[in-house]
């Protein structure tokens, strides 16, 4: 296997026991308090490691629209000449003080040319990419790419017990998106980062199940606290600010989610929910709850309010610095007629406690890509069933 463009091979194949991931953050809502992560889990039969590191250090800077968050995408070419399955991934941030989250996207051969073109035309290391890969023809929402891994502070590699993985065809590329949070430096350029990512690959078997990521989201409509006031405490003004910082695609999310969740108008409040209909037979294997620094609790329920009700993901005390993929006690079978409900609770009062948020003016918090904005998403690892 070879690596081109923005990454360099550190080691490939073998256990790599001497190269553990970078320290992960710990501490409730402390915004990257530091800590240590576990060494890599041993290889299982038929698996191999491919360890990759950014070819050069990158110093993030805030976007032209203002704010203190940069999303940077980089191309990874794993050099696949035969089909492989990605059974585990571990992102290792070098600069944990500014690493907010990272996502790995898999782009099939049909979208590879678009990614290469984007990488070639953008000066420096990678390109700016709010929302997704930032490449037309290689986006998840259009079905041209797959979301195959998520890292946030505290996350470690989570391995499923089943014979399952994300299928990578020969010629596939990976896009690594890193969200850099510059709140600690008031949006000014700060230290560089040269992060790494470890892929766990196997050739698979005829029985290997293909994994997919299903993101179930709910709106965020968190008003300013009773003792807060300011221009951004107005919902429309806050959405305009998100749009200025991240562009119209992200700025439209707040209203689009309200519509997709079947609401005529936003319902301001600490707790928000959204029901998602299951459209195809699938198996749920694991879940990852993601919010930002005002998050208190997150839950994903199957068929709530019915005799078949079941909680499939429960994060009763959300900790921004301790996010990770959680395996379900046993796989859960779902299909058409079933509903997944995601519920999130946020707390505007945390704004006065989190060091990075205390310096910012109060705002009506809506969905946004910034650390001072919020999200509510249950990231479910699933596999479609043929019947």
mmCIF file of C-alpha atoms in Angstrom:
data_model
loop_
_atom_site.group_PDB
_atom_site.id
_atom_site.type_symbol
_atom_site.label_atom_id
_atom_site.label_comp_id
_atom_site.label_asym_id
_atom_site.label_seq_id
_atom_site.Cartn_x
_atom_site.Cartn_y
_atom_site.Cartn_z
ATOM 1 C CA UNK A 1 0.000 0.000 0.000
ATOM 2 C CA UNK A 2 1.209 3.491 -0.834
ATOM 3 C CA UNK A 3 0.185 6.945 0.211
ATOM 4 C CA UNK A 4 0.221 10.108 -1.864
ATOM 5 C CA UNK A 5 -0.522 13.825 -1.581
ATOM 6 C CA UNK A 6 -0.975 15.123 1.972
ATOM 7 C CA UNK A 7 0.003 12.088 4.010
ATOM 8 C CA UNK A 8 3.078 9.966 4.533
ATOM 9 C CA UNK A 9 3.185 6.310 5.536
ATOM 10 C CA UNK A 10 4.517 5.876 9.046
ATOM 11 C CA UNK A 11 4.155 2.115 9.149
ATOM 12 C CA UNK A 12 2.057 -0.454 7.339
ATOM 13 C CA UNK A 13 1.096 -3.968 8.402
ATOM 14 C CA UNK A 14 1.925 -5.324 11.842
ATOM 15 C CA UNK A 15 0.859 -4.328 15.311
ATOM 16 C CA UNK A 16 2.629 -0.949 15.619
ATOM 17 C CA UNK A 17 2.540 -1.275 19.393
ATOM 18 C CA UNK A 18 5.053 1.521 19.834
ATOM 19 C CA UNK A 19 2.933 4.194 18.176
ATOM 20 C CA UNK A 20 -0.050 4.894 20.425
ATOM 21 C CA UNK A 21 -2.601 7.577 19.689
ATOM 22 C CA UNK A 22 -2.153 11.144 20.865
ATOM 23 C CA UNK A 23 -3.541 12.134 24.249
ATOM 24 C CA UNK A 24 -7.297 12.488 24.434
ATOM 25 C CA UNK A 25 -9.098 15.061 26.502
ATOM 26 C CA UNK A 26 -10.887 14.412 29.751
ATOM 27 C CA UNK A 27 -13.055 16.373 32.155
ATOM 28 C CA UNK A 28 -16.688 17.468 31.771
ATOM 29 C CA UNK A 29 -17.084 20.412 29.410
ATOM 30 C CA UNK A 30 -13.517 21.510 30.004
ATOM 31 C CA UNK A 31 -12.677 21.786 26.307
ATOM 32 C CA UNK A 32 -9.652 19.568 25.800
ATOM 33 C CA UNK A 33 -8.285 19.060 29.281
ATOM 34 C CA UNK A 34 -5.662 16.524 28.237
ATOM 35 C CA UNK A 35 -5.187 12.922 29.251
ATOM 36 C CA UNK A 36 -3.957 9.758 27.599
ATOM 37 C CA UNK A 37 -5.417 7.185 25.229
ATOM 38 C CA UNK A 38 -5.131 3.425 25.138
ATOM 39 C CA UNK A 39 -2.541 1.627 22.993
ATOM 40 C CA UNK A 40 -3.840 -0.010 19.815
ATOM 41 C CA UNK A 41 -5.822 -3.179 20.222
ATOM 42 C CA UNK A 42 -4.109 -6.263 18.746
ATOM 43 C CA UNK A 43 -4.686 -7.225 15.157
ATOM 44 C CA UNK A 44 -7.226 -9.959 14.607
ATOM 45 C CA UNK A 45 -6.949 -12.751 12.051
ATOM 46 C CA UNK A 46 -6.651 -11.381 8.525
ATOM 47 C CA UNK A 47 -6.250 -7.732 9.582
ATOM 48 C CA UNK A 48 -3.402 -5.325 8.895
ATOM 49 C CA UNK A 49 -2.605 -1.802 10.057
ATOM 50 C CA UNK A 50 -1.838 1.089 7.742
ATOM 51 C CA UNK A 51 -0.515 4.046 9.728
ATOM 52 C CA UNK A 52 -0.529 7.435 8.030
ATOM 53 C CA UNK A 53 0.690 10.840 9.136
ATOM 54 C CA UNK A 54 0.274 14.272 7.560
ATOM 55 C CA UNK A 55 3.203 14.862 5.228
ATOM 56 C CA UNK A 56 3.773 18.288 6.752
ATOM 57 C CA UNK A 57 2.585 20.344 9.689
ATOM 58 C CA UNK A 58 -0.405 22.603 9.130
ATOM 59 C CA UNK A 59 -1.206 25.820 10.989
ATOM 60 C CA UNK A 60 -4.965 26.456 10.975
ATOM 61 C CA UNK A 61 -6.394 29.937 10.606
ATOM 62 C CA UNK A 62 -9.944 31.267 10.925
ATOM 63 C CA UNK A 63 -12.040 31.490 7.728
ATOM 64 C CA UNK A 64 -12.601 34.727 5.823
ATOM 65 C CA UNK A 65 -16.163 34.946 7.122
ATOM 66 C CA UNK A 66 -14.901 35.350 10.676
ATOM 67 C CA UNK A 67 -15.287 33.117 13.682
ATOM 68 C CA UNK A 68 -12.751 30.858 15.317
ATOM 69 C CA UNK A 69 -13.240 27.479 13.604
ATOM 70 C CA UNK A 70 -11.544 26.003 10.567
ATOM 71 C CA UNK A 71 -12.554 22.782 8.826
ATOM 72 C CA UNK A 72 -9.689 21.386 6.781
ATOM 73 C CA UNK A 73 -9.938 18.397 4.446
ATOM 74 C CA UNK A 74 -7.031 16.373 3.106
ATOM 75 C CA UNK A 75 -6.880 13.542 0.612
ATOM 76 C CA UNK A 76 -5.602 10.109 1.575
ATOM 77 C CA UNK A 77 -4.863 7.569 -1.152
ATOM 78 C CA UNK A 78 -4.531 4.118 0.484
ATOM 79 C CA UNK A 79 -3.324 2.708 -2.838
ATOM 80 C CA UNK A 80 -5.837 -0.140 -2.890
ATOM 81 C CA UNK A 81 -5.413 -2.571 -5.770
ATOM 82 C CA UNK A 82 -8.030 -4.971 -4.398
ATOM 83 C CA UNK A 83 -11.205 -4.686 -2.374
ATOM 84 C CA UNK A 84 -10.687 -4.194 1.354
ATOM 85 C CA UNK A 85 -12.891 -3.655 4.397
ATOM 86 C CA UNK A 86 -12.170 -0.979 6.971
ATOM 87 C CA UNK A 87 -12.834 -2.629 10.339
ATOM 88 C CA UNK A 88 -11.323 0.006 12.633
ATOM 89 C CA UNK A 89 -9.932 3.528 12.551
ATOM 90 C CA UNK A 90 -8.037 5.589 15.093
ATOM 91 C CA UNK A 91 -7.399 9.272 14.530
ATOM 92 C CA UNK A 92 -4.497 10.619 16.598
ATOM 93 C CA UNK A 93 -4.431 14.420 16.893
ATOM 94 C CA UNK A 94 -1.010 15.898 17.518
ATOM 95 C CA UNK A 95 -2.320 19.247 18.768
ATOM 96 C CA UNK A 96 -5.152 18.272 21.114
ATOM 97 C CA UNK A 97 -5.634 21.866 22.250
ATOM 98 C CA UNK A 98 -7.236 22.802 18.923
ATOM 99 C CA UNK A 99 -8.661 19.484 17.683
ATOM 100 C CA UNK A 100 -12.461 19.636 17.996
ATOM 101 C CA UNK A 101 -13.361 16.587 15.917
ATOM 102 C CA UNK A 102 -12.331 14.635 12.832
ATOM 103 C CA UNK A 103 -14.307 12.627 10.278
ATOM 104 C CA UNK A 104 -13.013 10.123 7.737
ATOM 105 C CA UNK A 105 -14.975 9.883 4.472
ATOM 106 C CA UNK A 106 -14.545 7.108 1.895
ATOM 107 C CA UNK A 107 -14.863 8.175 -1.732
ATOM 108 C CA UNK A 108 -15.438 5.376 -4.284
ATOM 109 C CA UNK A 109 -13.477 5.337 -7.563
ATOM 110 C CA UNK A 110 -16.209 7.291 -9.368
ATOM 111 C CA UNK A 111 -15.572 10.354 -7.188
ATOM 112 C CA UNK A 112 -11.803 10.058 -6.988
ATOM 113 C CA UNK A 113 -11.114 12.379 -9.936
ATOM 114 C CA UNK A 114 -13.166 15.172 -8.347
ATOM 115 C CA UNK A 115 -11.222 14.857 -5.092
ATOM 116 C CA UNK A 116 -7.868 14.865 -6.873
ATOM 117 C CA UNK A 117 -8.904 17.947 -8.847
ATOM 118 C CA UNK A 118 -9.952 19.768 -5.667
ATOM 119 C CA UNK A 119 -6.683 18.895 -3.959
ATOM 120 C CA UNK A 120 -4.589 19.967 -6.950
ATOM 121 C CA UNK A 121 -6.244 23.367 -7.392
ATOM 122 C CA UNK A 122 -6.027 24.374 -3.717
ATOM 123 C CA UNK A 123 -2.723 25.933 -2.565
ATOM 124 C CA UNK A 124 -1.086 24.439 0.489
ATOM 125 C CA UNK A 125 -2.167 21.431 2.482
ATOM 126 C CA UNK A 126 -5.739 20.350 1.730
ATOM 127 C CA UNK A 127 -8.769 22.632 1.391
ATOM 128 C CA UNK A 128 -11.481 24.290 3.503
ATOM 129 C CA UNK A 129 -14.558 22.093 3.890
ATOM 130 C CA UNK A 130 -17.441 23.115 6.121
ATOM 131 C CA UNK A 131 -20.279 20.578 6.376
ATOM 132 C CA UNK A 132 -18.711 17.666 4.469
ATOM 133 C CA UNK A 133 -15.904 16.892 2.047
ATOM 134 C CA UNK A 134 -16.388 20.187 0.217
ATOM 135 C CA UNK A 135 -16.094 18.387 -3.140
ATOM 136 C CA UNK A 136 -18.967 18.257 -5.607
ATOM 137 C CA UNK A 137 -19.261 14.635 -6.740
ATOM 138 C CA UNK A 138 -17.849 13.307 -3.455
ATOM 139 C CA UNK A 139 -20.407 14.335 -0.825
ATOM 140 C CA UNK A 140 -22.196 11.999 1.576
ATOM 141 C CA UNK A 141 -25.644 13.578 1.218
ATOM 142 C CA UNK A 142 -25.611 12.933 -2.528
ATOM 143 C CA UNK A 143 -24.513 9.327 -2.027
ATOM 144 C CA UNK A 144 -21.110 9.911 -3.615
ATOM 145 C CA UNK A 145 -19.102 9.258 -0.442
ATOM 146 C CA UNK A 146 -19.487 7.340 2.818
ATOM 147 C CA UNK A 147 -18.923 8.484 6.396
ATOM 148 C CA UNK A 148 -16.672 5.765 7.858
ATOM 149 C CA UNK A 149 -15.237 7.134 11.115
ATOM 150 C CA UNK A 150 -15.700 9.881 13.689
ATOM 151 C CA UNK A 151 -13.222 11.111 16.270
ATOM 152 C CA UNK A 152 -13.930 13.555 19.088
ATOM 153 C CA UNK A 153 -12.065 14.157 22.349
ATOM 154 C CA UNK A 154 -11.961 10.916 24.334
ATOM 155 C CA UNK A 155 -12.649 8.642 21.384
ATOM 156 C CA UNK A 156 -10.630 5.468 20.926
ATOM 157 C CA UNK A 157 -10.833 2.703 18.354
ATOM 158 C CA UNK A 158 -14.007 0.646 18.832
ATOM 159 C CA UNK A 159 -14.062 -2.799 17.221
ATOM 160 C CA UNK A 160 -17.228 -4.705 16.453
ATOM 161 C CA UNK A 161 -17.444 -8.389 17.344
ATOM 162 C CA UNK A 162 -19.151 -9.189 14.042
ATOM 163 C CA UNK A 163 -17.542 -9.837 10.654
ATOM 164 C CA UNK A 164 -18.296 -6.364 9.311
ATOM 165 C CA UNK A 165 -16.523 -3.355 7.847
ATOM 166 C CA UNK A 166 -16.758 -0.410 5.479
ATOM 167 C CA UNK A 167 -16.151 -1.648 1.943
ATOM 168 C CA UNK A 168 -13.365 0.101 0.022
ATOM 169 C CA UNK A 169 -13.109 -0.690 -3.668
ATOM 170 C CA UNK A 170 -9.837 -0.552 -5.612
ATOM 171 C CA UNK A 171 -9.090 3.054 -6.470
ATOM 172 C CA UNK A 172 -11.062 4.448 -3.523
ATOM 173 C CA UNK A 173 -9.790 7.531 -1.719
ATOM 174 C CA UNK A 174 -10.271 8.734 1.829
ATOM 175 C CA UNK A 175 -10.891 12.339 2.821
ATOM 176 C CA UNK A 176 -9.890 13.327 6.346
ATOM 177 C CA UNK A 177 -11.786 16.332 7.682
ATOM 178 C CA UNK A 178 -10.329 17.990 10.798
ATOM 179 C CA UNK A 179 -12.235 20.673 12.699
ATOM 180 C CA UNK A 180 -9.754 23.027 14.340
ATOM 181 C CA UNK A 181 -11.114 25.101 17.237
ATOM 182 C CA UNK A 182 -9.286 28.412 17.726
ATOM 183 C CA UNK A 183 -11.438 29.805 20.532
ATOM 184 C CA UNK A 184 -8.547 29.501 22.970
ATOM 185 C CA UNK A 185 -6.566 32.020 20.887
ATOM 186 C CA UNK A 186 -9.522 34.327 20.132
ATOM 187 C CA UNK A 187 -9.541 33.177 16.534
ATOM 188 C CA UNK A 188 -5.901 33.964 15.828
ATOM 189 C CA UNK A 189 -3.629 31.452 14.082
ATOM 190 C CA UNK A 190 -2.097 29.176 16.680
ATOM 191 C CA UNK A 191 0.270 26.214 16.844
ATOM 192 C CA UNK A 192 0.644 23.775 13.987
ATOM 193 C CA UNK A 193 -0.763 20.259 13.788
ATOM 194 C CA UNK A 194 0.552 17.108 12.187
ATOM 195 C CA UNK A 195 -2.015 14.493 13.060
ATOM 196 C CA UNK A 196 -2.089 10.818 12.119
ATOM 197 C CA UNK A 197 -4.686 8.174 11.384
ATOM 198 C CA UNK A 198 -4.429 4.404 11.686
ATOM 199 C CA UNK A 199 -6.505 2.199 9.369
ATOM 200 C CA UNK A 200 -7.336 -1.403 10.244
ATOM 201 C CA UNK A 201 -7.982 -3.285 6.994
ATOM 202 C CA UNK A 202 -8.937 -6.819 6.016
ATOM 203 C CA UNK A 203 -9.691 -8.503 2.715
ATOM 204 C CA UNK A 204 -12.993 -9.731 4.115
ATOM 205 C CA UNK A 205 -14.967 -12.862 3.297
ATOM 206 C CA UNK A 206 -18.148 -13.566 1.319
ATOM 207 C CA UNK A 207 -19.976 -13.225 4.638
ATOM 208 C CA UNK A 208 -18.505 -9.855 5.638
ATOM 209 C CA UNK A 209 -21.295 -7.357 6.182
ATOM 210 C CA UNK A 210 -20.932 -3.879 4.702
ATOM 211 C CA UNK A 211 -21.246 -1.097 7.257
ATOM 212 C CA UNK A 212 -22.807 2.325 6.763
ATOM 213 C CA UNK A 213 -23.141 5.391 8.988
ATOM 214 C CA UNK A 214 -26.620 6.783 9.597
ATOM 215 C CA UNK A 215 -26.737 10.183 11.263
ATOM 216 C CA UNK A 216 -29.984 10.956 13.101
ATOM 217 C CA UNK A 217 -30.140 14.650 13.982
ATOM 218 C CA UNK A 218 -32.432 17.011 15.873
ATOM 219 C CA UNK A 219 -32.583 20.812 15.697
ATOM 220 C CA UNK A 220 -30.874 23.051 18.198
ATOM 221 C CA UNK A 221 -33.019 26.007 19.301
ATOM 222 C CA UNK A 222 -31.476 27.112 22.585
ATOM 223 C CA UNK A 223 -32.470 30.654 23.646
ATOM 224 C CA UNK A 224 -30.287 32.915 25.715
ATOM 225 C CA UNK A 225 -30.619 32.414 29.459
ATOM 226 C CA UNK A 226 -33.024 34.680 31.362
ATOM 227 C CA UNK A 227 -30.186 36.869 32.626
ATOM 228 C CA UNK A 228 -28.527 37.216 29.196
ATOM 229 C CA UNK A 229 -29.118 39.743 26.444
ATOM 230 C CA UNK A 230 -27.480 40.961 23.270
ATOM 231 C CA UNK A 231 -27.914 41.222 19.496
ATOM 232 C CA UNK A 232 -27.241 37.514 18.912
ATOM 233 C CA UNK A 233 -29.999 36.499 21.338
ATOM 234 C CA UNK A 234 -32.295 36.938 18.332
ATOM 235 C CA UNK A 235 -32.700 33.688 16.370
ATOM 236 C CA UNK A 236 -32.568 35.325 12.939
ATOM 237 C CA UNK A 237 -29.463 37.297 13.876
ATOM 238 C CA UNK A 238 -27.774 34.145 15.140
ATOM 239 C CA UNK A 239 -28.558 32.261 11.923
ATOM 240 C CA UNK A 240 -27.188 35.179 9.905
ATOM 241 C CA UNK A 241 -23.982 34.989 11.948
ATOM 242 C CA UNK A 242 -23.658 31.233 11.300
ATOM 243 C CA UNK A 243 -24.222 31.860 7.588
ATOM 244 C CA UNK A 244 -21.535 34.541 7.532
ATOM 245 C CA UNK A 245 -19.023 32.239 9.185
ATOM 246 C CA UNK A 246 -19.740 28.990 7.340
ATOM 247 C CA UNK A 247 -21.767 29.770 4.233
ATOM 248 C CA UNK A 248 -25.409 29.224 3.208
ATOM 249 C CA UNK A 249 -25.361 25.414 3.287
ATOM 250 C CA UNK A 250 -24.594 25.425 7.015
ATOM 251 C CA UNK A 251 -26.676 28.525 7.685
ATOM 252 C CA UNK A 252 -29.782 26.858 6.257
ATOM 253 C CA UNK A 253 -29.512 23.855 8.563
ATOM 254 C CA UNK A 254 -31.458 25.371 11.470
ATOM 255 C CA UNK A 255 -34.620 25.975 9.444
ATOM 256 C CA UNK A 256 -34.169 22.874 7.299
ATOM 257 C CA UNK A 257 -34.053 20.632 10.364
ATOM 258 C CA UNK A 258 -37.208 22.205 11.781
ATOM 259 C CA UNK A 259 -38.956 21.405 8.499
ATOM 260 C CA UNK A 260 -37.567 17.875 8.206
ATOM 261 C CA UNK A 261 -38.674 17.103 11.760
ATOM 262 C CA UNK A 262 -42.253 17.973 10.844
ATOM 263 C CA UNK A 263 -42.515 21.253 12.705
ATOM 264 C CA UNK A 264 -44.132 24.323 11.262
ATOM 265 C CA UNK A 265 -42.144 26.688 13.459
ATOM 266 C CA UNK A 266 -39.124 26.401 15.771
ATOM 267 C CA UNK A 267 -39.820 25.456 19.381
ATOM 268 C CA UNK A 268 -37.236 27.224 21.561
ATOM 269 C CA UNK A 269 -36.112 25.231 24.577
ATOM 270 C CA UNK A 270 -33.392 23.211 26.259
ATOM 271 C CA UNK A 271 -34.597 19.834 24.936
ATOM 272 C CA UNK A 272 -35.222 19.041 21.271
ATOM 273 C CA UNK A 273 -36.309 15.824 19.549
ATOM 274 C CA UNK A 274 -36.712 14.514 16.027
ATOM 275 C CA UNK A 275 -38.181 11.257 14.715
ATOM 276 C CA UNK A 276 -36.491 9.461 11.812
ATOM 277 C CA UNK A 277 -38.369 6.771 9.904
ATOM 278 C CA UNK A 278 -36.484 3.594 9.064
ATOM 279 C CA UNK A 279 -36.800 3.096 5.309
ATOM 280 C CA UNK A 280 -34.960 -0.198 4.803
ATOM 281 C CA UNK A 281 -34.193 -3.366 6.794
ATOM 282 C CA UNK A 282 -30.964 -2.873 8.710
ATOM 283 C CA UNK A 283 -28.995 -3.923 11.771
ATOM 284 C CA UNK A 284 -27.827 -1.394 14.350
ATOM 285 C CA UNK A 285 -24.406 -2.202 15.798
ATOM 286 C CA UNK A 286 -23.174 0.909 17.626
ATOM 287 C CA UNK A 287 -23.807 4.594 18.259
ATOM 288 C CA UNK A 288 -21.844 7.798 18.855
ATOM 289 C CA UNK A 289 -23.511 10.814 20.477
ATOM 290 C CA UNK A 290 -22.143 14.199 19.419
ATOM 291 C CA UNK A 291 -22.916 17.674 20.738
ATOM 292 C CA UNK A 292 -20.711 20.661 21.583
ATOM 293 C CA UNK A 293 -19.890 22.397 24.852
ATOM 294 C CA UNK A 294 -23.453 23.205 25.947
ATOM 295 C CA UNK A 295 -24.580 19.596 25.696
ATOM 296 C CA UNK A 296 -26.054 17.889 28.771
ATOM 297 C CA UNK A 297 -27.626 14.630 27.560
ATOM 298 C CA UNK A 298 -28.349 12.683 24.375
ATOM 299 C CA UNK A 299 -30.528 9.667 23.712
ATOM 300 C CA UNK A 300 -31.606 7.613 20.687
ATOM 301 C CA UNK A 301 -34.765 5.523 21.154
ATOM 302 C CA UNK A 302 -36.338 2.908 18.935
ATOM 303 C CA UNK A 303 -40.130 3.107 18.576
ATOM 304 C CA UNK A 304 -40.698 5.395 21.582
ATOM 305 C CA UNK A 305 -44.152 5.273 23.164
ATOM 306 C CA UNK A 306 -44.888 1.770 21.897
ATOM 307 C CA UNK A 307 -44.653 -1.700 23.478
ATOM 308 C CA UNK A 308 -41.519 -2.246 21.350
ATOM 309 C CA UNK A 309 -39.760 0.859 22.741
ATOM 310 C CA UNK A 310 -36.028 0.424 23.321
ATOM 311 C CA UNK A 311 -33.152 2.791 24.073
ATOM 312 C CA UNK A 312 -30.310 2.077 21.648
ATOM 313 C CA UNK A 313 -27.960 4.913 22.664
ATOM 314 C CA UNK A 314 -27.983 6.698 26.011
ATOM 315 C CA UNK A 315 -25.564 9.434 27.077
ATOM 316 C CA UNK A 316 -27.202 10.709 30.291
ATOM 317 C CA UNK A 317 -24.266 12.969 31.222
ATOM 318 C CA UNK A 318 -22.676 14.210 28.043
ATOM 319 C CA UNK A 319 -19.008 15.088 28.385
ATOM 320 C CA UNK A 320 -17.457 16.918 25.448
ATOM 321 C CA UNK A 321 -14.050 15.567 26.432
ATOM 322 C CA UNK A 322 -15.181 11.951 26.584
ATOM 323 C CA UNK A 323 -17.000 11.112 23.357
ATOM 324 C CA UNK A 324 -16.766 7.672 21.815
ATOM 325 C CA UNK A 325 -18.495 5.013 19.764
ATOM 326 C CA UNK A 326 -20.505 2.670 21.999
ATOM 327 C CA UNK A 327 -21.292 -0.883 20.935
ATOM 328 C CA UNK A 328 -24.876 -1.964 21.526
ATOM 329 C CA UNK A 329 -25.134 -4.883 24.006
ATOM 330 C CA UNK A 330 -26.379 -6.914 21.041
ATOM 331 C CA UNK A 331 -27.244 -5.932 17.461
ATOM 332 C CA UNK A 332 -30.751 -4.552 16.984
ATOM 333 C CA UNK A 333 -32.799 -5.409 13.901
ATOM 334 C CA UNK A 334 -34.990 -2.629 12.481
ATOM 335 C CA UNK A 335 -36.945 -2.077 9.306
ATOM 336 C CA UNK A 336 -39.708 -0.108 7.581
ATOM 337 C CA UNK A 337 -42.359 0.917 10.081
ATOM 338 C CA UNK A 338 -39.800 1.508 12.844
ATOM 339 C CA UNK A 339 -38.793 4.935 14.144
ATOM 340 C CA UNK A 340 -35.595 6.246 15.707
ATOM 341 C CA UNK A 341 -36.038 9.304 17.908
ATOM 342 C CA UNK A 342 -33.035 11.412 18.895
ATOM 343 C CA UNK A 343 -33.355 13.686 21.919
ATOM 344 C CA UNK A 344 -30.785 16.243 23.087
ATOM 345 C CA UNK A 345 -30.691 18.533 26.086
ATOM 346 C CA UNK A 346 -28.487 21.627 26.070
ATOM 347 C CA UNK A 347 -27.833 24.127 28.839
ATOM 348 C CA UNK A 348 -27.153 27.803 28.110
ATOM 349 C CA UNK A 349 -25.950 28.170 31.698
ATOM 350 C CA UNK A 350 -22.785 26.251 30.808
ATOM 351 C CA UNK A 351 -21.699 29.245 28.743
ATOM 352 C CA UNK A 352 -20.618 30.955 31.966
ATOM 353 C CA UNK A 353 -18.624 27.904 33.093
ATOM 354 C CA UNK A 354 -16.691 26.799 30.005
ATOM 355 C CA UNK A 355 -13.497 28.880 29.705
ATOM 356 C CA UNK A 356 -13.632 29.078 25.909
ATOM 357 C CA UNK A 357 -17.261 30.263 25.882
ATOM 358 C CA UNK A 358 -17.149 32.740 28.779
ATOM 359 C CA UNK A 359 -15.427 35.364 26.634
ATOM 360 C CA UNK A 360 -18.097 35.244 23.896
ATOM 361 C CA UNK A 361 -21.309 37.305 23.766
ATOM 362 C CA UNK A 362 -24.563 35.465 24.541
ATOM 363 C CA UNK A 363 -26.390 33.976 21.581
ATOM 364 C CA UNK A 364 -29.496 32.082 20.606
ATOM 365 C CA UNK A 365 -27.736 28.813 19.786
ATOM 366 C CA UNK A 366 -28.668 27.044 16.566
ATOM 367 C CA UNK A 367 -27.079 24.246 14.561
ATOM 368 C CA UNK A 368 -23.678 25.362 13.320
ATOM 369 C CA UNK A 369 -20.182 24.108 12.582
ATOM 370 C CA UNK A 370 -18.507 26.293 15.203
ATOM 371 C CA UNK A 371 -17.500 25.267 18.688
ATOM 372 C CA UNK A 372 -19.717 28.069 20.044
ATOM 373 C CA UNK A 373 -22.648 26.727 18.011
ATOM 374 C CA UNK A 374 -24.314 23.395 18.742
ATOM 375 C CA UNK A 375 -25.229 20.057 17.248
ATOM 376 C CA UNK A 376 -27.470 17.154 18.231
ATOM 377 C CA UNK A 377 -26.655 13.965 16.398
ATOM 378 C CA UNK A 378 -26.707 10.243 17.020
ATOM 379 C CA UNK A 379 -24.151 8.708 14.670
ATOM 380 C CA UNK A 380 -25.302 5.114 14.202
ATOM 381 C CA UNK A 381 -23.181 2.304 12.740
ATOM 382 C CA UNK A 382 -25.516 0.103 10.703
ATOM 383 C CA UNK A 383 -25.597 -2.597 8.042
ATOM 384 C CA UNK A 384 -28.388 -3.002 5.508
ATOM 385 C CA UNK A 385 -30.065 -6.415 5.298
ATOM 386 C CA UNK A 386 -30.981 -8.017 2.016
ATOM 387 C CA UNK A 387 -34.334 -9.145 3.384
#
